[in-house]
Structures are given as C-alpha cells and as structure tokens.
mmCIF file of N, CA and C in Angstrom:
data_model
loop_
_atom_site.group_PDB
_atom_site.id
_atom_site.type_symbol
_atom_site.label_atom_id
_atom_site.label_comp_id
_atom_site.label_asym_id
_atom_site.label_seq_id
_atom_site.Cartn_x
_atom_site.Cartn_y
_atom_site.Cartn_z
ATOM 1 N N UNK A 1 0.844 -1.188 0.000
ATOM 2 C CA UNK A 1 0.000 0.000 0.000
ATOM 3 C C UNK A 1 0.882 1.241 0.000
ATOM 4 N N UNK A 2 0.502 2.224 -0.763
ATOM 5 C CA UNK A 2 1.215 3.492 -0.829
ATOM 6 C C UNK A 2 0.648 4.396 0.259
ATOM 7 N N UNK A 3 1.285 4.378 1.420
ATOM 8 C CA UNK A 3 0.758 5.079 2.597
ATOM 9 C C UNK A 3 0.613 6.571 2.337
ATOM 10 N N UNK A 4 1.627 7.184 1.728
ATOM 11 C CA UNK A 4 1.572 8.623 1.467
ATOM 12 C C UNK A 4 0.354 8.981 0.609
ATOM 13 N N UNK A 5 0.076 8.170 -0.391
ATOM 14 C CA UNK A 5 -1.048 8.441 -1.287
ATOM 15 C C UNK A 5 -2.387 8.349 -0.580
ATOM 16 N N UNK A 6 -2.437 7.651 0.559
ATOM 17 C CA UNK A 6 -3.680 7.518 1.316
ATOM 18 C C UNK A 6 -3.861 8.608 2.367
ATOM 19 N N UNK A 7 -2.861 9.456 2.549
ATOM 20 C CA UNK A 7 -3.001 10.575 3.492
ATOM 21 C C UNK A 7 -4.079 11.502 2.945
ATOM 22 N N UNK A 8 -5.047 11.886 3.751
ATOM 23 C CA UNK A 8 -6.240 12.601 3.293
ATOM 24 C C UNK A 8 -5.921 13.822 2.440
ATOM 25 N N UNK A 9 -4.912 14.588 2.779
ATOM 26 C CA UNK A 9 -4.619 15.815 2.033
ATOM 27 C C UNK A 9 -4.207 15.495 0.601
ATOM 28 N N UNK A 10 -3.352 14.508 0.446
ATOM 29 C CA UNK A 10 -2.914 14.137 -0.896
ATOM 30 C C UNK A 10 -3.999 13.370 -1.639
ATOM 31 N N UNK A 11 -4.636 12.435 -0.969
ATOM 32 C CA UNK A 11 -5.671 11.605 -1.603
ATOM 33 C C UNK A 11 -6.866 12.433 -2.074
ATOM 34 N N UNK A 12 -7.359 13.307 -1.206
ATOM 35 C CA UNK A 12 -8.615 13.999 -1.482
ATOM 36 C C UNK A 12 -8.465 15.381 -2.111
ATOM 37 N N UNK A 13 -7.322 16.012 -1.917
ATOM 38 C CA UNK A 13 -7.192 17.400 -2.358
ATOM 39 C C UNK A 13 -6.008 17.641 -3.291
ATOM 40 N N UNK A 14 -4.968 16.833 -3.197
ATOM 41 C CA UNK A 14 -3.766 17.056 -4.007
ATOM 42 C C UNK A 14 -3.305 15.784 -4.722
ATOM 43 N N UNK A 15 -4.197 15.083 -5.419
ATOM 44 C CA UNK A 15 -3.786 13.814 -6.040
ATOM 45 C C UNK A 15 -2.691 13.989 -7.088
ATOM 46 N N UNK A 16 -2.611 15.141 -7.707
ATOM 47 C CA UNK A 16 -1.551 15.390 -8.686
ATOM 48 C C UNK A 16 -0.167 15.356 -8.066
ATOM 49 N N UNK A 17 -0.082 15.697 -6.794
ATOM 50 C CA UNK A 17 1.199 15.672 -6.086
ATOM 51 C C UNK A 17 1.705 14.235 -5.988
ATOM 52 N N UNK A 18 0.823 13.314 -5.691
ATOM 53 C CA UNK A 18 1.212 11.905 -5.576
ATOM 54 C C UNK A 18 1.763 11.409 -6.908
ATOM 55 N N UNK A 19 1.068 11.698 -7.984
ATOM 56 C CA UNK A 19 1.518 11.255 -9.305
ATOM 57 C C UNK A 19 2.859 11.888 -9.660
ATOM 58 N N UNK A 20 3.023 13.171 -9.388
ATOM 59 C CA UNK A 20 4.293 13.849 -9.668
ATOM 60 C C UNK A 20 5.424 13.216 -8.859
ATOM 61 N N UNK A 21 5.178 12.955 -7.576
ATOM 62 C CA UNK A 21 6.209 12.352 -6.734
ATOM 63 C C UNK A 21 6.597 10.960 -7.231
ATOM 64 N N UNK A 22 5.630 10.204 -7.710
ATOM 65 C CA UNK A 22 5.935 8.868 -8.242
ATOM 66 C C UNK A 22 6.837 8.956 -9.469
ATOM 67 N N UNK A 23 6.642 9.993 -10.279
ATOM 68 C CA UNK A 23 7.486 10.183 -11.462
ATOM 69 C C UNK A 23 8.884 10.674 -11.095
ATOM 70 N N UNK A 24 8.971 11.546 -10.102
ATOM 71 C CA UNK A 24 10.226 12.236 -9.820
ATOM 72 C C UNK A 24 11.138 11.546 -8.812
ATOM 73 N N UNK A 25 10.587 10.769 -7.910
ATOM 74 C CA UNK A 25 11.398 10.188 -6.843
ATOM 75 C C UNK A 25 11.516 8.679 -7.011
ATOM 76 N N UNK A 26 12.701 8.141 -6.739
ATOM 77 C CA UNK A 26 12.868 6.687 -6.860
ATOM 78 C C UNK A 26 12.112 5.949 -5.760
ATOM 79 N N UNK A 27 11.748 4.726 -6.056
ATOM 80 C CA UNK A 27 11.091 3.881 -5.057
ATOM 81 C C UNK A 27 12.122 3.429 -4.020
ATOM 82 N N UNK A 28 11.629 2.938 -2.909
ATOM 83 C CA UNK A 28 12.532 2.401 -1.887
ATOM 84 C C UNK A 28 13.351 1.256 -2.477
ATOM 85 N N UNK A 29 12.722 0.404 -3.250
ATOM 86 C CA UNK A 29 13.439 -0.721 -3.862
ATOM 87 C C UNK A 29 14.564 -0.222 -4.765
ATOM 88 N N UNK A 30 14.316 0.840 -5.497
ATOM 89 C CA UNK A 30 15.348 1.405 -6.389
ATOM 90 C C UNK A 30 16.504 1.972 -5.574
ATOM 91 N N UNK A 31 16.208 2.655 -4.492
ATOM 92 C CA UNK A 31 17.265 3.208 -3.642
ATOM 93 C C UNK A 31 18.083 2.082 -3.032
ATOM 94 N N UNK A 32 17.402 1.047 -2.556
ATOM 95 C CA UNK A 32 18.114 -0.105 -1.987
ATOM 96 C C UNK A 32 19.048 -0.730 -3.025
ATOM 97 N N UNK A 33 18.582 -0.839 -4.254
ATOM 98 C CA UNK A 33 19.409 -1.408 -5.321
ATOM 99 C C UNK A 33 20.619 -0.517 -5.604
ATOM 100 N N UNK A 34 20.424 0.786 -5.592
ATOM 101 C CA UNK A 34 21.534 1.711 -5.831
ATOM 102 C C UNK A 34 22.562 1.646 -4.708
ATOM 103 N N UNK A 35 22.099 1.468 -3.478
ATOM 104 C CA UNK A 35 23.017 1.390 -2.344
ATOM 105 C C UNK A 35 23.837 0.103 -2.380
ATOM 106 N N UNK A 36 23.231 -0.948 -2.905
ATOM 107 C CA UNK A 36 23.900 -2.237 -3.013
ATOM 108 C C UNK A 36 24.522 -2.667 -1.682
ATOM 109 N N UNK A 37 23.765 -2.498 -0.630
ATOM 110 C CA UNK A 37 24.202 -2.884 0.715
ATOM 111 C C UNK A 37 22.953 -3.222 1.520
ATOM 112 N N UNK A 38 23.111 -4.024 2.566
ATOM 113 C CA UNK A 38 21.944 -4.311 3.407
ATOM 114 C C UNK A 38 21.315 -3.007 3.909
ATOM 115 N N UNK A 39 20.027 -2.911 3.753
ATOM 116 C CA UNK A 39 19.325 -1.673 4.095
ATOM 117 C C UNK A 39 18.126 -1.995 4.968
ATOM 118 N N UNK A 40 17.962 -1.182 5.980
ATOM 119 C CA UNK A 40 16.819 -1.311 6.885
ATOM 120 C C UNK A 40 15.888 -0.131 6.617
ATOM 121 N N UNK A 41 14.603 -0.403 6.486
ATOM 122 C CA UNK A 41 13.608 0.647 6.256
ATOM 123 C C UNK A 41 12.876 0.893 7.568
ATOM 124 N N UNK A 42 12.926 2.131 8.034
ATOM 125 C CA UNK A 42 12.320 2.508 9.308
ATOM 126 C C UNK A 42 11.142 3.441 9.038
ATOM 127 N N UNK A 43 9.987 3.113 9.588
ATOM 128 C CA UNK A 43 8.822 3.989 9.476
ATOM 129 C C UNK A 43 8.992 5.155 10.440
ATOM 130 N N UNK A 44 8.822 6.366 9.924
ATOM 131 C CA UNK A 44 8.922 7.572 10.750
ATOM 132 C C UNK A 44 7.501 8.084 10.989
ATOM 133 N N UNK A 45 7.030 7.925 12.205
ATOM 134 C CA UNK A 45 5.689 8.401 12.555
ATOM 135 C C UNK A 45 5.729 9.908 12.773
ATOM 136 N N UNK A 46 4.650 10.582 12.416
ATOM 137 C CA UNK A 46 4.557 12.031 12.601
ATOM 138 C C UNK A 46 3.562 12.301 13.721
ATOM 139 N N UNK A 47 4.006 13.062 14.703
ATOM 140 C CA UNK A 47 3.171 13.376 15.866
ATOM 141 C C UNK A 47 2.058 14.351 15.496
ATOM 142 N N UNK A 48 0.936 14.214 16.170
ATOM 143 C CA UNK A 48 -0.203 15.109 15.933
ATOM 144 C C UNK A 48 0.158 16.558 16.213
ATOM 145 N N UNK A 49 1.051 16.781 17.161
ATOM 146 C CA UNK A 49 1.424 18.157 17.502
ATOM 147 C C UNK A 49 2.691 18.619 16.787
ATOM 148 N N UNK A 50 3.063 17.930 15.712
ATOM 149 C CA UNK A 50 4.231 18.322 14.924
ATOM 150 C C UNK A 50 3.983 19.708 14.338
ATOM 151 N N UNK A 51 4.886 20.620 14.596
ATOM 152 C CA UNK A 51 4.703 21.993 14.119
ATOM 153 C C UNK A 51 5.564 22.304 12.906
ATOM 154 N N UNK A 52 6.311 21.327 12.424
ATOM 155 C CA UNK A 52 7.075 21.550 11.203
ATOM 156 C C UNK A 52 6.084 21.826 10.078
ATOM 157 N N UNK A 53 6.525 22.542 9.084
ATOM 158 C CA UNK A 53 5.605 22.938 8.029
ATOM 159 C C UNK A 53 5.645 22.080 6.788
ATOM 160 N N UNK A 54 6.027 20.817 6.895
ATOM 161 C CA UNK A 54 6.009 19.992 5.686
ATOM 162 C C UNK A 54 4.597 19.460 5.456
ATOM 163 N N UNK A 55 4.285 19.205 4.219
ATOM 164 C CA UNK A 55 2.916 18.872 3.818
ATOM 165 C C UNK A 55 2.293 17.761 4.655
ATOM 166 N N UNK A 56 3.013 16.681 4.870
ATOM 167 C CA UNK A 56 2.446 15.546 5.594
ATOM 168 C C UNK A 56 2.238 15.831 7.074
ATOM 169 N N UNK A 57 2.843 16.904 7.588
ATOM 170 C CA UNK A 57 2.641 17.246 9.007
ATOM 171 C C UNK A 57 1.254 17.831 9.257
ATOM 172 N N UNK A 58 0.532 18.153 8.202
ATOM 173 C CA UNK A 58 -0.818 18.715 8.349
ATOM 174 C C UNK A 58 -1.880 17.645 8.594
ATOM 175 N N UNK A 59 -1.485 16.382 8.731
ATOM 176 C CA UNK A 59 -2.465 15.303 8.843
ATOM 177 C C UNK A 59 -3.455 15.527 9.976
ATOM 178 N N UNK A 60 -3.029 16.164 11.055
ATOM 179 C CA UNK A 60 -3.942 16.389 12.190
ATOM 180 C C UNK A 60 -4.360 17.847 12.323
ATOM 181 N N UNK A 61 -3.925 18.670 11.370
ATOM 182 C CA UNK A 61 -4.217 20.108 11.446
ATOM 183 C C UNK A 61 -4.810 20.620 10.134
ATOM 184 N N UNK A 62 -5.969 20.160 9.751
ATOM 185 C CA UNK A 62 -6.533 20.597 8.472
ATOM 186 C C UNK A 62 -6.797 22.094 8.437
ATOM 187 N N UNK A 63 -7.019 22.674 9.607
ATOM 188 C CA UNK A 63 -7.303 24.109 9.672
ATOM 189 C C UNK A 63 -6.109 24.938 9.208
ATOM 190 N N UNK A 64 -4.910 24.379 9.293
ATOM 191 C CA UNK A 64 -3.711 25.129 8.925
ATOM 192 C C UNK A 64 -3.531 25.242 7.414
ATOM 193 N N UNK A 65 -4.027 24.293 6.664
ATOM 194 C CA UNK A 65 -3.770 24.266 5.222
ATOM 195 C C UNK A 65 -4.289 25.505 4.499
ATOM 196 N N UNK A 66 -5.501 25.978 4.770
ATOM 197 C CA UNK A 66 -5.961 27.181 4.063
ATOM 198 C C UNK A 66 -5.199 28.460 4.424
ATOM 199 N N UNK A 67 -4.397 28.429 5.474
ATOM 200 C CA UNK A 67 -3.588 29.590 5.843
ATOM 201 C C UNK A 67 -2.501 29.760 4.786
ATOM 202 N N UNK A 68 -2.512 30.864 4.041
ATOM 203 C CA UNK A 68 -1.521 31.047 2.971
ATOM 204 C C UNK A 68 -0.077 30.933 3.449
ATOM 205 N N UNK A 69 0.202 31.372 4.657
ATOM 206 C CA UNK A 69 1.571 31.280 5.173
ATOM 207 C C UNK A 69 1.981 29.825 5.370
ATOM 208 N N UNK A 70 1.051 28.995 5.804
ATOM 209 C CA UNK A 70 1.361 27.577 6.032
ATOM 210 C C UNK A 70 1.571 26.846 4.715
ATOM 211 N N UNK A 71 0.629 26.987 3.802
ATOM 212 C CA UNK A 71 0.765 26.256 2.541
ATOM 213 C C UNK A 71 1.929 26.785 1.704
ATOM 214 N N UNK A 72 2.208 28.078 1.771
ATOM 215 C CA UNK A 72 3.321 28.646 1.005
ATOM 216 C C UNK A 72 4.669 28.133 1.488
ATOM 217 N N UNK A 73 4.722 27.661 2.712
ATOM 218 C CA UNK A 73 5.989 27.195 3.285
ATOM 219 C C UNK A 73 6.296 25.739 2.940
ATOM 220 N N UNK A 74 5.416 25.068 2.215
ATOM 221 C CA UNK A 74 5.645 23.660 1.889
ATOM 222 C C UNK A 74 6.095 23.509 0.443
ATOM 223 N N UNK A 75 6.987 22.574 0.219
ATOM 224 C CA UNK A 75 7.478 22.359 -1.144
ATOM 225 C C UNK A 75 6.375 21.828 -2.054
ATOM 226 N N UNK A 76 5.474 21.015 -1.518
ATOM 227 C CA UNK A 76 4.409 20.462 -2.358
ATOM 228 C C UNK A 76 3.517 21.565 -2.923
ATOM 229 N N UNK A 77 3.130 22.504 -2.087
ATOM 230 C CA UNK A 77 2.297 23.607 -2.568
ATOM 231 C C UNK A 77 3.100 24.550 -3.456
ATOM 232 N N UNK A 78 4.345 24.799 -3.100
ATOM 233 C CA UNK A 78 5.180 25.718 -3.883
ATOM 234 C C UNK A 78 5.396 25.214 -5.303
ATOM 235 N N UNK A 79 5.366 23.911 -5.490
ATOM 236 C CA UNK A 79 5.601 23.323 -6.809
ATOM 237 C C UNK A 79 4.317 23.155 -7.620
ATOM 238 N N UNK A 80 3.191 23.507 -7.049
ATOM 239 C CA UNK A 80 1.907 23.340 -7.736
ATOM 240 C C UNK A 80 1.596 24.519 -8.643
ATOM 241 N N UNK A 81 0.771 24.246 -9.634
ATOM 242 C CA UNK A 81 0.198 25.311 -10.438
ATOM 243 C C UNK A 81 -0.644 26.171 -9.500
ATOM 244 N N UNK A 82 -0.480 27.502 -9.531
ATOM 245 C CA UNK A 82 -1.214 28.358 -8.591
ATOM 246 C C UNK A 82 -2.733 28.183 -8.639
ATOM 247 N N UNK A 83 -3.294 27.970 -9.824
ATOM 248 C CA UNK A 83 -4.741 27.784 -9.930
ATOM 249 C C UNK A 83 -5.170 26.487 -9.250
ATOM 250 N N UNK A 84 -4.427 25.412 -9.486
ATOM 251 C CA UNK A 84 -4.742 24.124 -8.854
ATOM 252 C C UNK A 84 -4.592 24.223 -7.346
ATOM 253 N N UNK A 85 -3.576 24.943 -6.898
ATOM 254 C CA UNK A 85 -3.373 25.122 -5.458
ATOM 255 C C UNK A 85 -4.552 25.858 -4.838
ATOM 256 N N UNK A 86 -4.956 26.958 -5.463
ATOM 257 C CA UNK A 86 -6.078 27.743 -4.945
ATOM 258 C C UNK A 86 -7.344 26.900 -4.878
ATOM 259 N N UNK A 87 -7.616 26.147 -5.938
ATOM 260 C CA UNK A 87 -8.812 25.300 -5.964
ATOM 261 C C UNK A 87 -8.781 24.257 -4.850
ATOM 262 N N UNK A 88 -7.632 23.617 -4.649
ATOM 263 C CA UNK A 88 -7.517 22.581 -3.617
ATOM 264 C C UNK A 88 -7.703 23.167 -2.224
ATOM 265 N N UNK A 89 -7.059 24.292 -1.970
ATOM 266 C CA UNK A 89 -7.141 24.920 -0.649
ATOM 267 C C UNK A 89 -8.558 25.421 -0.382
ATOM 268 N N UNK A 90 -9.191 26.008 -1.387
ATOM 269 C CA UNK A 90 -10.567 26.493 -1.205
ATOM 270 C C UNK A 90 -11.533 25.332 -0.982
ATOM 271 N N UNK A 91 -11.325 24.222 -1.690
ATOM 272 C CA UNK A 91 -12.196 23.054 -1.509
ATOM 273 C C UNK A 91 -12.045 22.491 -0.097
ATOM 274 N N UNK A 92 -10.807 22.423 0.386
ATOM 275 C CA UNK A 92 -10.585 21.952 1.752
ATOM 276 C C UNK A 92 -11.244 22.889 2.752
ATOM 277 N N UNK A 93 -11.102 24.182 2.557
ATOM 278 C CA UNK A 93 -11.714 25.149 3.479
ATOM 279 C C UNK A 93 -13.234 24.972 3.501
ATOM 280 N N UNK A 94 -13.836 24.773 2.324
ATOM 281 C CA UNK A 94 -15.290 24.548 2.257
ATOM 282 C C UNK A 94 -15.670 23.245 2.954
ATOM 283 N N UNK A 95 -14.909 22.191 2.693
ATOM 284 C CA UNK A 95 -15.198 20.895 3.313
ATOM 285 C C UNK A 95 -15.031 20.962 4.824
ATOM 286 N N UNK A 96 -14.033 21.687 5.265
ATOM 287 C CA UNK A 96 -13.817 21.817 6.702
ATOM 288 C C UNK A 96 -14.977 22.581 7.332
ATOM 289 N N UNK A 97 -15.360 23.676 6.707
ATOM 290 C CA UNK A 97 -16.459 24.512 7.212
ATOM 291 C C UNK A 97 -17.781 23.737 7.244
ATOM 292 N N UNK A 98 -18.016 22.902 6.235
ATOM 293 C CA UNK A 98 -19.268 22.142 6.141
ATOM 294 C C UNK A 98 -19.261 20.866 6.988
ATOM 295 N N UNK A 99 -18.135 20.562 7.605
ATOM 296 C CA UNK A 99 -18.043 19.356 8.420
ATOM 297 C C UNK A 99 -17.710 18.096 7.641
ATOM 298 N N UNK A 100 -17.508 18.233 6.349
ATOM 299 C CA UNK A 100 -17.205 17.073 5.504
ATOM 300 C C UNK A 100 -15.871 16.451 5.908
ATOM 301 N N UNK A 101 -14.862 17.300 6.147
ATOM 302 C CA UNK A 101 -13.552 16.774 6.537
ATOM 303 C C UNK A 101 -13.674 15.987 7.840
ATOM 304 N N UNK A 102 -14.371 16.551 8.820
ATOM 305 C CA UNK A 102 -14.485 15.872 10.115
ATOM 306 C C UNK A 102 -15.243 14.553 10.008
ATOM 307 N N UNK A 103 -16.267 14.491 9.176
ATOM 308 C CA UNK A 103 -16.999 13.229 9.010
ATOM 309 C C UNK A 103 -16.099 12.153 8.402
ATOM 310 N N UNK A 104 -15.263 12.545 7.475
ATOM 311 C CA UNK A 104 -14.395 11.576 6.800
ATOM 312 C C UNK A 104 -13.119 11.269 7.572
ATOM 313 N N UNK A 105 -12.585 12.274 8.260
ATOM 314 C CA UNK A 105 -11.252 12.128 8.848
ATOM 315 C C UNK A 105 -11.154 12.525 10.311
ATOM 316 N N UNK A 106 -12.257 12.896 10.918
ATOM 317 C CA UNK A 106 -12.236 13.385 12.294
ATOM 318 C C UNK A 106 -11.640 12.411 13.291
ATOM 319 N N UNK A 107 -11.731 11.117 12.987
ATOM 320 C CA UNK A 107 -11.142 10.112 13.881
ATOM 321 C C UNK A 107 -9.639 10.322 14.066
ATOM 322 N N UNK A 108 -8.999 10.987 13.116
ATOM 323 C CA UNK A 108 -7.560 11.230 13.221
ATOM 324 C C UNK A 108 -7.218 12.182 14.360
ATOM 325 N N UNK A 109 -8.175 12.986 14.761
ATOM 326 C CA UNK A 109 -7.916 13.965 15.828
ATOM 327 C C UNK A 109 -7.565 13.296 17.161
ATOM 328 N N UNK A 110 -7.902 12.035 17.312
ATOM 329 C CA UNK A 110 -7.595 11.335 18.567
ATOM 330 C C UNK A 110 -6.304 10.519 18.484
ATOM 331 N N UNK A 111 -5.662 10.517 17.344
ATOM 332 C CA UNK A 111 -4.416 9.763 17.176
ATOM 333 C C UNK A 111 -3.227 10.614 17.615
ATOM 334 N N UNK A 112 -2.364 10.080 18.470
ATOM 335 C CA UNK A 112 -1.191 10.851 18.884
ATOM 336 C C UNK A 112 -0.112 10.905 17.805
ATOM 337 N N UNK A 113 -0.031 9.856 16.977
ATOM 338 C CA UNK A 113 0.938 9.794 15.879
ATOM 339 C C UNK A 113 0.272 9.090 14.705
ATOM 340 N N UNK A 114 0.851 9.285 13.511
ATOM 341 C CA UNK A 114 0.293 8.629 12.331
ATOM 342 C C UNK A 114 1.408 8.302 11.349
ATOM 343 N N UNK A 115 1.263 7.162 10.698
ATOM 344 C CA UNK A 115 2.156 6.795 9.603
ATOM 345 C C UNK A 115 1.606 7.467 8.354
ATOM 346 N N UNK A 116 2.308 8.487 7.874
ATOM 347 C CA UNK A 116 1.883 9.213 6.680
ATOM 348 C C UNK A 116 2.764 8.885 5.474
ATOM 349 N N UNK A 117 3.614 7.874 5.639
ATOM 350 C CA UNK A 117 4.418 7.418 4.513
ATOM 351 C C UNK A 117 5.888 7.786 4.557
ATOM 352 N N UNK A 118 6.331 8.460 5.598
ATOM 353 C CA UNK A 118 7.750 8.813 5.683
ATOM 354 C C UNK A 118 8.569 7.581 6.036
ATOM 355 N N UNK A 119 9.660 7.403 5.327
ATOM 356 C CA UNK A 119 10.536 6.263 5.564
ATOM 357 C C UNK A 119 11.981 6.737 5.631
ATOM 358 N N UNK A 120 12.712 6.147 6.557
ATOM 359 C CA UNK A 120 14.140 6.400 6.705
ATOM 360 C C UNK A 120 14.858 5.127 6.287
ATOM 361 N N UNK A 121 15.774 5.249 5.355
ATOM 362 C CA UNK A 121 16.544 4.093 4.920
ATOM 363 C C UNK A 121 17.904 4.147 5.594
ATOM 364 N N UNK A 122 18.250 3.076 6.280
ATOM 365 C CA UNK A 122 19.516 3.000 7.005
ATOM 366 C C UNK A 122 20.349 1.902 6.360
ATOM 367 N N UNK A 123 21.517 2.288 5.885
ATOM 368 C CA UNK A 123 22.385 1.332 5.215
ATOM 369 C C UNK A 123 23.818 1.583 5.648
ATOM 370 N N UNK A 124 24.501 0.516 5.995
ATOM 371 C CA UNK A 124 25.907 0.654 6.374
ATOM 372 C C UNK A 124 26.766 0.295 5.177
ATOM 373 N N UNK A 125 27.482 1.285 4.719
ATOM 374 C CA UNK A 125 28.341 1.100 3.561
ATOM 375 C C UNK A 125 29.719 0.649 4.050
ATOM 376 N N UNK A 126 30.284 -0.292 3.372
ATOM 377 C CA UNK A 126 31.628 -0.732 3.719
ATOM 378 C C UNK A 126 32.585 -0.267 2.626
ATOM 379 N N UNK A 127 33.769 0.186 3.034
ATOM 380 C CA UNK A 127 34.729 0.640 2.018
ATOM 381 C C UNK A 127 35.139 -0.525 1.118
ATOM 382 N N UNK A 128 35.322 -0.229 -0.134
ATOM 383 C CA UNK A 128 35.717 -1.304 -1.063
ATOM 384 C C UNK A 128 37.211 -1.346 -1.245
#
C-alpha cells in the first residue's frame, strides 16, 4: 500500500502531487538497489502536535492548510500550479467549514501519531 497516497490531504485534495512524486522520486526498492548494501527501512511516525511545516505534518491540522503562510511554506504547494493550489485549498476550506472533513477524517484527531508514509533508509556502507 502506498501510505503517502492515502493521506487525506494528498488523496482527497492534491492527487496530482502523488503522481508527480511517483514520477520524480525513486522507489525504496530502487534506492536499496543503488546502495547495493543491506538496508533497513524505518517507518517515521509524525506526531499530531508536529509543528514543522512539511505537507504531511498537516495530517492532524486541516485548519492550517488554508492559511496562505502555512501552505506557502511547503514544497508540495510551492511546486503546484497556482490555480490548482487555490482550488484545492478552497475546496478543503469549504469541506472543513461544512463538516465534511471531520466526518471523513475526524477520527484522526484522537491519534497521537500517524504513519503518513515517511521512511528512513539506514544502510551501512563498507569501504571497497
């Protein structure tokens, strides 16, 4: 399962970001092959109270996304077409105001941490 693609913000409001990332970034398997060394994949959970401004940190703070300062500080939004960004942010704001977001994702508000797809690859390279 592509965990990042299932994160509500990307799945419901920014699906183009997922497709772009799949084109631009190598898969974990590809990175492991390039490293050509035993590699351990570690899941990095993101805390609900994470205040960093990266896109996936908004998983528990949907109210922050429509804030222009918050979305402007993320690489995902900065790389978007401005019209698509505006449409996505406005749709989220409407859904949040109408309670649609809470009906679909409100259960996340009680989670202290969430797997949003971040992975750390740890590999010990030996000199040749």
